[in-house]
Amino acid sequence: MARRRGFSAVVPPAWLPAVLLFLAGAASGEPLQQYYNAIFSFGDSFSDTGNFVIINSGKLPNMPKFPPPYARCSNGRLVIDFLAEAFGLPLLPPSANKGTNFSQGANFAVMGATALDLKYFKDNNVWSIPPFNTSMGVQLEWFQEVKRSICPDDPAACRALFGRALFVFGEFGGNDYSFAWKADWSLEKVKTMVPAVVASLVGGVERLLDEGARHVVVPGNLPAGCIPITLTMYPSEDRSEYDPRTGCLKKYNSVALYHNAMLRVALDRLQRRRPESRVVYADYYTPYIQFARTPHLYGYKRGALRACCGGGGPYNYNVSASCGLPGATTCEDPDAHVSWDGIHLTEAPYRFIANTWVKGPYAHPPLATVVLEDMVD
Ligand SMILES: *[C@@H]1O[C@H](CO)[C@@H](O)[C@H](O)[C@H]1NC(C)=O
Ligand SMILES: *[C@@H]1O[C@H](CO)[C@@H](O)[C@H](O)[C@H]1NC(C)=O
Ligand SMILES: *[C@@H]1O[C@H](CO)[C@@H](O)[C@H](O)[C@H]1NC(C)=O
């Protein structure tokens, strides 16, 4: 069962007709709709579908007005929602919604979650981190609870279920670095975190593979230097700190690029150690940079660097009047903006990115290819 067969130039392989049929069907989305039995998602606010609101309801002031299933940081669906739709599964229930039947999946992602545990930040004197105990490691513990509810006392049933599920592990890391920036760490010092963050993520993916996961998607970081909150909080008088092609701050993007490069190398190594599984790197960075370079080509008439919902200023981001707080207003054309609230994206770019992860070119390999390999094996 050779998993990565090359195309033979001489003899058309016996499975070629099946591939062509599949590709014809993939264009209409058909075969993808029946392949996975469940999706399990981990991450931060880019994929939180309600956990933060549930966990903090009654505890924090200014909580969003909308209860689940609307409690997302966007004007609509996120990448994880579009993946569920592409694979014919219901939108993922937030794991904090106790009593839910999670046999078709669960979403453990929480706004503010970090790749590293709280302890790392405390040991390194980073007090800018909110005291949320929702890191990747904690989310993996929640996964164990859900596992006990969906396949109790039956390890073989669990492995069978996870072997036919899609795992989406991230985005993680963006918050780790942003808390360090907020603590006034230098570029050199922030870069020293990257190996620890990447090692933590790879360790997390391995734990899922040990549970029987076979398809794991690991998204990289977004270009933090293109995000209105970064551009607003860390403005520079020195034009050379901005990339002239995008208007983004180069320093913050350089950390995301370094993280993504190191993550890809580590995932490639993990893939070689675990050939029975597929570990997919999914790219948020490149499409976002494309939006920033040529927003009009993608339909973003208001550009990529100005939030739809916010309290004014050059990027329409204002800490004391951020989206949802008094003083903020919402634009009438969210589809013409990449940024929703100055941190997160609107539904339109999330839809675009999800599609590039399923059909290419921004997942390596695209998920449709991963599913196809299993179907022809
Ligand atoms: C949970 O849902 C699955 C599939 O939707 C179903 O087969 C199973 O019986 C349900 N379990 C319970 C306890 O309702
Ligand atoms: C964080 O949550 C985990 C899992 O629920 C728990 O084991 C741990 O003790 C908690 N840590 C803190 C600092 O509250
Ligand atoms: C930010 O919001 C505060 C509170 O509404 C307001 O007083 C201030 O003028 C705003 N700043 C900008 C740059 O719009």
Short mmCIF file of C-alpha atoms in Angstrom, two decimals, residues 83-279:
data_model
loop_
_atom_site.label_atom_id
_atom_site.label_comp_id
_atom_site.label_asym_id
_atom_site.label_seq_id
_atom_site.Cartn_x
_atom_site.Cartn_y
_atom_site.Cartn_z
CA LEU A 83 -14.82 22.83 6.08
CA ALA A 84 -17.76 21.17 7.86
CA GLU A 85 -20.02 22.20 4.98
CA ALA A 86 -17.53 20.96 2.36
CA PHE A 87 -17.46 17.57 4.06
CA GLY A 88 -21.21 17.31 4.53
CA LEU A 89 -21.14 17.52 8.33
CA PRO A 90 -23.12 19.73 10.70
CA LEU A 91 -21.45 22.90 12.03
CA LEU A 92 -19.26 21.80 14.93
CA PRO A 93 -20.76 22.13 18.41
CA PRO A 94 -18.53 23.95 20.91
CA SER A 95 -17.06 21.43 23.35
CA ALA A 96 -18.10 23.54 26.35
CA ASN A 97 -21.74 22.83 25.47
CA LYS A 98 -21.99 19.93 27.92
CA GLY A 99 -24.52 17.26 27.21
CA THR A 100 -24.15 17.57 23.43
CA ASN A 101 -23.79 14.41 21.34
CA PHE A 102 -20.28 14.89 19.96
CA SER A 103 -20.15 11.77 17.80
CA GLN A 104 -19.99 13.90 14.63
CA GLY A 105 -17.33 16.14 16.07
CA ALA A 106 -16.53 18.86 18.56
CA ASN A 107 -14.79 22.20 18.50
CA PHE A 108 -12.36 22.84 21.37
CA ALA A 109 -11.07 26.19 20.06
CA VAL A 110 -11.30 29.18 22.40
CA MET A 111 -10.66 32.86 21.81
CA GLY A 112 -7.29 33.82 23.35
CA ALA A 113 -5.91 30.27 23.44
CA THR A 114 -2.16 29.80 23.27
CA ALA A 115 0.08 26.97 22.07
CA LEU A 116 2.08 27.15 25.30
CA ASP A 117 0.61 26.66 28.76
CA LEU A 118 0.00 29.56 31.15
CA LYS A 119 3.05 28.44 33.10
CA TYR A 120 5.41 29.41 30.24
CA PHE A 121 4.18 33.00 30.32
CA LYS A 122 4.33 33.23 34.10
CA ASP A 123 7.85 31.74 34.19
CA ASN A 124 8.92 34.30 31.57
CA ASN A 125 7.26 37.24 33.27
CA VAL A 126 4.67 37.85 30.59
CA TRP A 127 1.72 39.23 32.52
CA SER A 128 -0.05 40.70 29.50
CA ILE A 129 -1.65 37.29 28.99
CA PRO A 130 -5.26 37.09 30.14
CA PRO A 131 -5.61 34.41 32.79
CA PHE A 132 -7.55 32.06 30.55
CA ASN A 133 -6.68 28.42 31.12
CA THR A 134 -7.51 27.29 27.59
CA SER A 135 -4.16 26.45 25.98
CA MET A 136 -3.59 23.70 23.43
CA GLY A 137 -2.66 21.31 26.25
CA VAL A 138 -5.89 22.08 28.11
CA GLN A 139 -7.92 21.60 24.91
CA LEU A 140 -6.33 18.15 24.52
CA GLU A 141 -7.55 17.31 28.03
CA TRP A 142 -11.07 18.39 27.02
CA PHE A 143 -10.71 16.08 24.02
CA GLN A 144 -10.16 13.19 26.44
CA GLU A 145 -13.46 14.02 28.17
CA VAL A 146 -15.31 14.08 24.86
CA LYS A 147 -13.65 10.81 23.89
CA ARG A 148 -15.03 9.21 27.06
CA SER A 149 -18.51 10.40 26.09
CA ILE A 150 -18.51 9.18 22.46
CA CYS A 151 -16.69 5.84 22.64
CA PRO A 152 -16.67 4.88 26.32
CA ASP A 153 -14.47 1.93 27.33
CA ASP A 154 -13.95 0.86 23.74
CA PRO A 155 -10.47 1.74 22.46
CA ALA A 156 -11.05 -0.01 19.12
CA ALA A 157 -14.25 1.96 18.50
CA CYS A 158 -12.42 5.20 19.34
CA ARG A 159 -9.59 4.44 16.92
CA ALA A 160 -12.08 3.53 14.20
CA LEU A 161 -13.97 6.78 14.76
CA PHE A 162 -10.84 8.96 14.83
CA GLY A 163 -9.39 7.15 11.81
CA ARG A 164 -12.33 8.35 9.77
CA ALA A 165 -12.41 11.87 11.22
CA LEU A 166 -10.75 15.10 10.14
CA PHE A 167 -8.68 16.84 12.80
CA VAL A 168 -7.99 20.57 12.41
CA PHE A 169 -5.24 21.60 14.82
CA GLY A 170 -4.98 25.39 14.95
CA GLU A 171 -4.35 28.12 14.27
CA PHE A 172 -2.19 28.29 17.41
CA GLY A 173 0.76 30.56 18.17
CA GLY A 174 -0.56 33.96 17.08
CA ASN A 175 -1.67 34.72 20.64
CA ASP A 176 1.59 33.48 22.18
CA TYR A 177 3.54 36.02 20.11
CA SER A 178 1.05 38.84 20.56
CA PHE A 179 1.25 38.53 24.36
CA ALA A 180 5.05 38.70 24.10
CA TRP A 181 4.88 41.83 21.90
CA LYS A 182 2.52 43.38 24.41
CA ALA A 183 5.10 42.68 27.14
CA ASP A 184 7.58 44.74 25.07
CA TRP A 185 9.74 41.83 23.99
CA SER A 186 12.23 42.58 21.20
CA LEU A 187 12.09 40.85 17.82
CA GLU A 188 15.06 38.68 18.78
CA LYS A 189 13.41 37.66 22.03
CA VAL A 190 10.03 36.88 20.42
CA LYS A 191 11.86 34.68 17.91
CA THR A 192 13.28 32.62 20.77
CA MET A 193 9.70 31.47 21.52
CA VAL A 194 9.16 29.99 18.08
CA PRO A 195 10.95 26.64 18.59
CA ALA A 196 9.00 26.08 21.83
CA VAL A 197 5.67 26.92 20.17
CA VAL A 198 6.39 24.65 17.20
CA ALA A 199 7.56 21.80 19.45
CA SER A 200 4.37 22.15 21.46
CA LEU A 201 2.23 21.95 18.31
CA VAL A 202 4.06 18.93 16.93
CA GLY A 203 3.69 17.22 20.31
CA GLY A 204 -0.04 17.93 20.18
CA VAL A 205 -0.40 16.49 16.69
CA GLU A 206 1.49 13.37 17.78
CA ARG A 207 -0.92 12.89 20.65
CA LEU A 208 -3.80 12.92 18.16
CA LEU A 209 -2.02 10.44 15.89
CA ASP A 210 -1.48 8.21 18.94
CA GLU A 211 -5.25 8.29 19.47
CA GLY A 212 -5.81 6.96 15.96
CA ALA A 213 -6.16 10.20 14.00
CA ARG A 214 -5.08 9.71 10.38
CA HIS A 215 -5.83 13.08 8.78
CA VAL A 216 -4.62 16.14 10.66
CA VAL A 217 -4.63 19.67 9.21
CA VAL A 218 -2.29 22.12 10.92
CA PRO A 219 -2.85 25.77 9.97
CA GLY A 220 0.05 28.20 10.21
CA ASN A 221 -0.04 31.77 11.51
CA LEU A 222 -1.66 34.76 9.84
CA PRO A 223 0.49 37.75 8.87
CA ALA A 224 0.19 39.60 12.18
CA GLY A 225 1.77 42.73 10.65
CA CYS A 226 -1.21 43.16 8.30
CA ILE A 227 -3.82 43.08 11.04
CA PRO A 228 -5.39 46.43 12.00
CA ILE A 229 -4.81 45.94 15.75
CA THR A 230 -1.06 45.49 15.16
CA LEU A 231 -0.88 48.41 12.74
CA THR A 232 -2.70 50.58 15.28
CA MET A 233 -0.88 49.50 18.46
CA TYR A 234 2.64 49.53 17.02
CA PRO A 235 2.76 52.35 14.44
CA SER A 236 6.17 53.45 13.19
CA GLU A 237 7.47 56.81 11.97
CA ASP A 238 9.99 54.92 9.87
CA ARG A 239 8.43 54.08 6.50
CA SER A 240 11.03 51.38 5.92
CA GLU A 241 9.34 49.28 8.61
CA TYR A 242 6.34 48.86 6.30
CA ASP A 243 6.31 46.56 3.29
CA PRO A 244 5.65 48.92 0.34
CA ARG A 245 3.70 46.19 -1.53
CA THR A 246 1.20 45.63 1.26
CA GLY A 247 1.45 48.40 3.85
CA CYS A 248 1.99 45.71 6.51
CA LEU A 249 4.54 45.95 9.33
CA LYS A 250 7.48 43.74 8.35
CA LYS A 251 8.64 42.91 11.88
CA TYR A 252 5.42 41.17 12.93
CA ASN A 253 5.13 39.34 9.62
CA SER A 254 8.71 38.11 9.96
CA VAL A 255 7.80 36.20 13.14
CA ALA A 256 4.80 34.62 11.43
CA LEU A 257 6.99 33.64 8.46
CA TYR A 258 9.63 32.16 10.76
CA HIS A 259 6.96 30.24 12.70
CA ASN A 260 5.36 28.92 9.51
CA ALA A 261 8.68 27.85 7.98
CA MET A 262 9.76 26.04 11.13
CA LEU A 263 6.32 24.45 11.52
CA ARG A 264 6.39 23.12 7.94
CA VAL A 265 9.81 21.55 8.39
CA ALA A 266 8.69 19.95 11.67
CA LEU A 267 5.46 18.65 10.12
CA ASP A 268 7.38 17.19 7.16
CA ARG A 269 9.59 15.33 9.61
CA LEU A 270 6.57 14.11 11.55
CA GLN A 271 4.95 12.97 8.28
CA ARG A 272 8.03 10.88 7.46
CA ARG A 273 7.92 9.27 10.90
CA ARG A 274 4.19 8.52 10.57
CA PRO A 275 3.65 7.44 6.93
CA GLU A 276 0.32 5.78 7.80
CA SER A 277 -1.18 9.21 8.47
CA ARG A 278 -1.45 12.47 6.56
CA VAL A 279 -0.30 15.65 8.22
#
